[in-house]
mmCIF file of C-alpha atoms in Angstrom:
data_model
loop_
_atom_site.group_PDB
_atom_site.id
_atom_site.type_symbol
_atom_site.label_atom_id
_atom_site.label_comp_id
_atom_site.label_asym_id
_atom_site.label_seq_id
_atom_site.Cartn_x
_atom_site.Cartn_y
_atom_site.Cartn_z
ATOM 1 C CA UNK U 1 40.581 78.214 -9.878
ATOM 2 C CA UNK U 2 38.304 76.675 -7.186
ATOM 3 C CA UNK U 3 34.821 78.416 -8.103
ATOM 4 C CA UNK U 4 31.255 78.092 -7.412
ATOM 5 C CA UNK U 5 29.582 78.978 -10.329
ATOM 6 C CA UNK U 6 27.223 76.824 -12.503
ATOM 7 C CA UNK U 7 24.792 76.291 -15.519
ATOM 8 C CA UNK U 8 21.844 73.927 -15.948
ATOM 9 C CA UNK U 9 19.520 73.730 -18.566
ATOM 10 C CA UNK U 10 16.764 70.279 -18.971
ATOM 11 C CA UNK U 11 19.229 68.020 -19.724
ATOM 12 C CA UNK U 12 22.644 69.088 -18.476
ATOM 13 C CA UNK U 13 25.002 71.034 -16.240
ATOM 14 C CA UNK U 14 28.189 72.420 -15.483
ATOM 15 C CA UNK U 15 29.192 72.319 -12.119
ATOM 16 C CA UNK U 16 32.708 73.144 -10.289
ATOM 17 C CA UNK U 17 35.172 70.680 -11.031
ATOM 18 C CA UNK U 18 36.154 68.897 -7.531
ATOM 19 C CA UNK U 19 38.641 66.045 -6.679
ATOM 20 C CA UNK U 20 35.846 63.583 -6.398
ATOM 21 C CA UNK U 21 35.843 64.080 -10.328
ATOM 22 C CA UNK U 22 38.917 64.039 -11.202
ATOM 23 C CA UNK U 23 39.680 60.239 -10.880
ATOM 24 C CA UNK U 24 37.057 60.245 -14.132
ATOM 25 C CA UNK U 25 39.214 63.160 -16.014
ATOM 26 C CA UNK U 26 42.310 60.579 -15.512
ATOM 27 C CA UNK U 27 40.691 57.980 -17.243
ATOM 28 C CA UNK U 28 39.172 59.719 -19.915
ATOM 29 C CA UNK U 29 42.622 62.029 -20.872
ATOM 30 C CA UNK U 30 44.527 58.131 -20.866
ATOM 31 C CA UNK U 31 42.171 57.176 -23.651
ATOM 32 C CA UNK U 32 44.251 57.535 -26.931
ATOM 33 C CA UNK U 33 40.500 57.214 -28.747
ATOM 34 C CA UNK U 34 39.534 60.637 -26.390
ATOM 35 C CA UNK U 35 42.521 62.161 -26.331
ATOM 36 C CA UNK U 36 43.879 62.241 -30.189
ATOM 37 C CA UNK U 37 43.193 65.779 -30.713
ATOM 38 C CA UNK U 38 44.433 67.055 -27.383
ATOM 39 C CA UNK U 39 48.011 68.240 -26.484
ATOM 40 C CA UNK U 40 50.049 65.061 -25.839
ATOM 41 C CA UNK U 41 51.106 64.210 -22.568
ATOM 42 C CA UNK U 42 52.651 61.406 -21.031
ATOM 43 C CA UNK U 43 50.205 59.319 -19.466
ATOM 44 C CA UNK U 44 48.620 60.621 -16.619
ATOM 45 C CA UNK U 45 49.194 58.586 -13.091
ATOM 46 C CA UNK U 46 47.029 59.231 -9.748
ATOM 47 C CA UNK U 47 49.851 61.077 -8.253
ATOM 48 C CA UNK U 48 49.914 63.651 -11.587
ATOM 49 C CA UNK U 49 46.589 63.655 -11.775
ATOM 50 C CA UNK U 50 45.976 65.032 -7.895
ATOM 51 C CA UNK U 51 49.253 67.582 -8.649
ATOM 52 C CA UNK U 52 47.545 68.576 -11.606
ATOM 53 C CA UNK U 53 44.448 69.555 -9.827
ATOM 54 C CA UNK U 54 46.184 71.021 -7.148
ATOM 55 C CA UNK U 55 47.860 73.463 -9.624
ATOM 56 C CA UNK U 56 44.294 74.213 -11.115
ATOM 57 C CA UNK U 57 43.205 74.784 -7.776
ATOM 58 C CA UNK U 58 45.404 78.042 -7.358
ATOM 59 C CA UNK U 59 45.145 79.648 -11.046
ATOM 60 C CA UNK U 60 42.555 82.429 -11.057
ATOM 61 C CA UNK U 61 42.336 82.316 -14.984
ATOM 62 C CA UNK U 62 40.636 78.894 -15.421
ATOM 63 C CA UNK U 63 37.849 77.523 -14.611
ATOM 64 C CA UNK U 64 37.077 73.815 -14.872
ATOM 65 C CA UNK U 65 33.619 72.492 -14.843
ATOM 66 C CA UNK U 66 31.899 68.563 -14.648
ATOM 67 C CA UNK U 67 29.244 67.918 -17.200
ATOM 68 C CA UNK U 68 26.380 66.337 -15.131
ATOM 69 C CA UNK U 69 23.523 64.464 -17.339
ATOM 70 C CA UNK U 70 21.181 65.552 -15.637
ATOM 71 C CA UNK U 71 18.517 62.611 -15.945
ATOM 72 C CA UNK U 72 20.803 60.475 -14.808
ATOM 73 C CA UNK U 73 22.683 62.467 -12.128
ATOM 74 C CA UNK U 74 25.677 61.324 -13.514
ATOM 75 C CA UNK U 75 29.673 63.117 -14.513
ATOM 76 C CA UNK U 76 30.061 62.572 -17.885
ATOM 77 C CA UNK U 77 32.382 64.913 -19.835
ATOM 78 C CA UNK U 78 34.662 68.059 -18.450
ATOM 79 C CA UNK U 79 34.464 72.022 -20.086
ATOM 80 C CA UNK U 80 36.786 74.963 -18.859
ATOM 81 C CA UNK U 81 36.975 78.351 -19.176
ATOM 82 C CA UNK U 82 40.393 79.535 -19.713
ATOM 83 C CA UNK U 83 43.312 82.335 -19.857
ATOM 84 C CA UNK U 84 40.177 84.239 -18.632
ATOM 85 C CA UNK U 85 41.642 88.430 -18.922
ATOM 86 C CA UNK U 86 39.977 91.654 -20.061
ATOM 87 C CA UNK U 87 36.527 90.327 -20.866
ATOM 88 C CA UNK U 88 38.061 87.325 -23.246
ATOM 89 C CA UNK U 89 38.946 83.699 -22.533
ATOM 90 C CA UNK U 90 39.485 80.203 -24.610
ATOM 91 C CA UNK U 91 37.043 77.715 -24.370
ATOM 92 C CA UNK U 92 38.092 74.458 -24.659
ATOM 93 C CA UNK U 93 39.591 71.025 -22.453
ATOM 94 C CA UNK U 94 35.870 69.905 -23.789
ATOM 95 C CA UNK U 95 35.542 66.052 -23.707
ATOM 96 C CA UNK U 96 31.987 63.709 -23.286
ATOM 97 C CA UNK U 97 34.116 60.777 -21.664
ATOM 98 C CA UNK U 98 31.020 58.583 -21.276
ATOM 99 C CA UNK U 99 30.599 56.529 -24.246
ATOM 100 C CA UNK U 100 26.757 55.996 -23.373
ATOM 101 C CA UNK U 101 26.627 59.954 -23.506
ATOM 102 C CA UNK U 102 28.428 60.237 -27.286
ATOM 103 C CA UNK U 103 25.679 61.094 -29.802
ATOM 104 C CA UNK U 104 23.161 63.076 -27.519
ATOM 105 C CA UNK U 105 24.132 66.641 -27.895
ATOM 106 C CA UNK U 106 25.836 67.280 -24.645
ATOM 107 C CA UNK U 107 28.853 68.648 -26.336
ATOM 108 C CA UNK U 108 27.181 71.054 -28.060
ATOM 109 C CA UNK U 109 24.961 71.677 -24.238
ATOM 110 C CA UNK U 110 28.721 71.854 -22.715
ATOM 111 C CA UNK U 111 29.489 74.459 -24.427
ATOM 112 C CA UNK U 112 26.586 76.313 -24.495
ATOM 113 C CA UNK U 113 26.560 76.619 -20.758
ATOM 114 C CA UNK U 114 30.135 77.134 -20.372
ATOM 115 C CA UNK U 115 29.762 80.170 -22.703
ATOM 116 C CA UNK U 116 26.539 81.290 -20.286
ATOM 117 C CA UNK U 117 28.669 81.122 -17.350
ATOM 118 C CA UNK U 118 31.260 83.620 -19.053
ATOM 119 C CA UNK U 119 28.810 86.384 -20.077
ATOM 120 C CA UNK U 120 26.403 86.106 -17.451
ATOM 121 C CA UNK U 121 29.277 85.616 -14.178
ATOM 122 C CA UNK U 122 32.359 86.464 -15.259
ATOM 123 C CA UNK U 123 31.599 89.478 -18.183
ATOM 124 C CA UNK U 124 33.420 87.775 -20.781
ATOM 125 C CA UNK U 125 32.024 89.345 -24.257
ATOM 126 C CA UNK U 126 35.006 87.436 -26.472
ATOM 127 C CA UNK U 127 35.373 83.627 -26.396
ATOM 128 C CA UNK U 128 37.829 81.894 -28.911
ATOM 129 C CA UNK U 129 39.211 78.111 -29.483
ATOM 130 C CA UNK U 130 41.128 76.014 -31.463
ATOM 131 C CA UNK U 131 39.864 72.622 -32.810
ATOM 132 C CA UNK U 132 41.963 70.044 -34.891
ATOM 133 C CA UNK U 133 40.295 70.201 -38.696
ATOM 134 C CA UNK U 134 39.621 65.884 -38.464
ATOM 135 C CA UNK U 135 37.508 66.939 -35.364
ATOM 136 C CA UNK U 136 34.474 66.408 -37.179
ATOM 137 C CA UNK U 137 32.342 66.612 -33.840
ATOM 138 C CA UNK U 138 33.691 68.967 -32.523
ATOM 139 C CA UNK U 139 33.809 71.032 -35.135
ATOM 140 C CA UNK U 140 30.143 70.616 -35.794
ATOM 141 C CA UNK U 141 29.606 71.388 -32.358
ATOM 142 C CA UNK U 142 31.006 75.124 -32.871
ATOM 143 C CA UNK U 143 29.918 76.178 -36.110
ATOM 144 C CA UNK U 144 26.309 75.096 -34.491
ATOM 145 C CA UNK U 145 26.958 77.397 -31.652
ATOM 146 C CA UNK U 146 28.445 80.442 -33.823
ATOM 147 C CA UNK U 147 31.893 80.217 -33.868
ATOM 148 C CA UNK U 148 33.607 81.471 -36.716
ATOM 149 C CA UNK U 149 36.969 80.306 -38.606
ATOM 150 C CA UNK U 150 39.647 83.041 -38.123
ATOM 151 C CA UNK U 151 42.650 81.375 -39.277
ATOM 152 C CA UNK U 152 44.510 78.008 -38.696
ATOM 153 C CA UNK U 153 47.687 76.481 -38.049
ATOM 154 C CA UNK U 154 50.038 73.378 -37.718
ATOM 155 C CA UNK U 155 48.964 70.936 -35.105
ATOM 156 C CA UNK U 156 51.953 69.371 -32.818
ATOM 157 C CA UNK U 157 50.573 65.908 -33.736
ATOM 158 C CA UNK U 158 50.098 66.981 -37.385
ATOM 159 C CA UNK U 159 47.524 68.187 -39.155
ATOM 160 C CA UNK U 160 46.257 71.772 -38.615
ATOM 161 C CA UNK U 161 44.249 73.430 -36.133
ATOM 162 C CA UNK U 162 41.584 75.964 -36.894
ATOM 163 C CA UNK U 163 40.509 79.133 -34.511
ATOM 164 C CA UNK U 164 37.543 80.000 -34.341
ATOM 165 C CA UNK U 165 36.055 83.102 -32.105
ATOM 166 C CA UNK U 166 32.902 84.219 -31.280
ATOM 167 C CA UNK U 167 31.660 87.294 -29.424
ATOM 168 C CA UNK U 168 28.525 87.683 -26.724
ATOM 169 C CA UNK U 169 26.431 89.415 -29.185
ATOM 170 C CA UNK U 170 26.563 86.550 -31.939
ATOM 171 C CA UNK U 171 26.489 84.019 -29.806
ATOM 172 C CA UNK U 172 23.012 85.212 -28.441
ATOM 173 C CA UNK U 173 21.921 85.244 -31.475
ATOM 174 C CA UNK U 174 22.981 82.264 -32.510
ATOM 175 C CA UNK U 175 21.584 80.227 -29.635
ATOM 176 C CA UNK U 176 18.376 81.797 -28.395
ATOM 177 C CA UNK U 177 18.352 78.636 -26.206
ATOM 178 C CA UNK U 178 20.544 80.305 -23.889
ATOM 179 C CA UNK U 179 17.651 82.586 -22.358
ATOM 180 C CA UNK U 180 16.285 79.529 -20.620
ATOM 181 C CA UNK U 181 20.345 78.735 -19.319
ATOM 182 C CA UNK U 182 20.357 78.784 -15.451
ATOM 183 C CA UNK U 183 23.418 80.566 -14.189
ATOM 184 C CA UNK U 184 24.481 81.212 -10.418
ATOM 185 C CA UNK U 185 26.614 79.860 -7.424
ATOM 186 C CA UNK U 186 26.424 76.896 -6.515
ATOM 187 C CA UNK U 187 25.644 74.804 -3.652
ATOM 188 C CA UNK U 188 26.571 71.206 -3.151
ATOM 189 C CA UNK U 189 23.969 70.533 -1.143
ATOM 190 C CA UNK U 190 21.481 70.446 -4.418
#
């Protein structure tokens, strides 16, 4: 869904995904090393890529955000919001694409501002996810934030997936860092 809502904090932030990122997303989505635990795809051409977008463009249940280091001004991983309905939505299509970025927390800052944007813009109170159980990062990432395991199951590419949920009221007091989370519309021209 084309949207104009963002999240900083010191380090990091969100901002609408545009098609001036998307060339990045490509890239990153081709890498079998980044894209292992994601849903498999064929691999992803320039002219799928821009239909892709296009299609994001016009679904008013996701939204897709850049993460921007913010020291160096500079895209570096992708978060979304997702099947967004009746105060709940998935949180997930996380990836830190830039190697130099791996190792520095902005996963776990990815999500925590994604999660901002939901309570404080869009009233979401109920988040949920699934993450592959040899996700070790990732995994880390969300028991760090709150999330809790509520069940699992078999992963296309084998394996199993776990799901994990977390609601506004744990997740604030989880991360009392989110207080000092910047949340609003935002303007390009920044």
């Amino acid at each position: 869904m084309q949207h104009h809502y963002y999240a900083m904090n010191d380090s990091c932030k969100i901002v609408p995904l545009t098609k001036e990122y998307i060339e990045n997303l490509r890239i990153w989505r081709n890498n079998p090393d980044l894209s292992k635990f994601l849903r498999p795809i064929p691999y992803i051409t320039e002219e799928a890529e821009l239909r892709w977008f296009e299609d994001y463009l016009s679904d008013p249940g996701t939204y897709f955000f850049a993460v921007i280091d913010r020291k160096l001004n500079k895209m570096i991983g992708s978060v979304a919001l997702y099947h967004v309905q009746d105060q709940s939505c998935e949180l997930g299509k996380i990836v830190i694409g830039d190697r130099q970025s791996h190792g520095k927390g902005f996963g776990y800052q990815a999500v925590l501002l994604a999660i901002c944007v939901g309570i404080q813009a869009l009233s979401i109170h109920h988040f949920s996810l699934d993450v592959h159980t040899e996700n070790l990062a990732a995994l880390s990432i969300y028991i760090r934030a709150g999330f809790l395991i509520t069940g699992s199951h078999d992963f296309m590419r084998g394996g199993k997936e776990l799901e994990m949920k977390i609601d506004k009221q744990r997740f604030t007091a989880c991360n009392p860092d989110w207080k000092s989370v910047i949340v609003g519309n935002y303007d390009e021209s920044k």
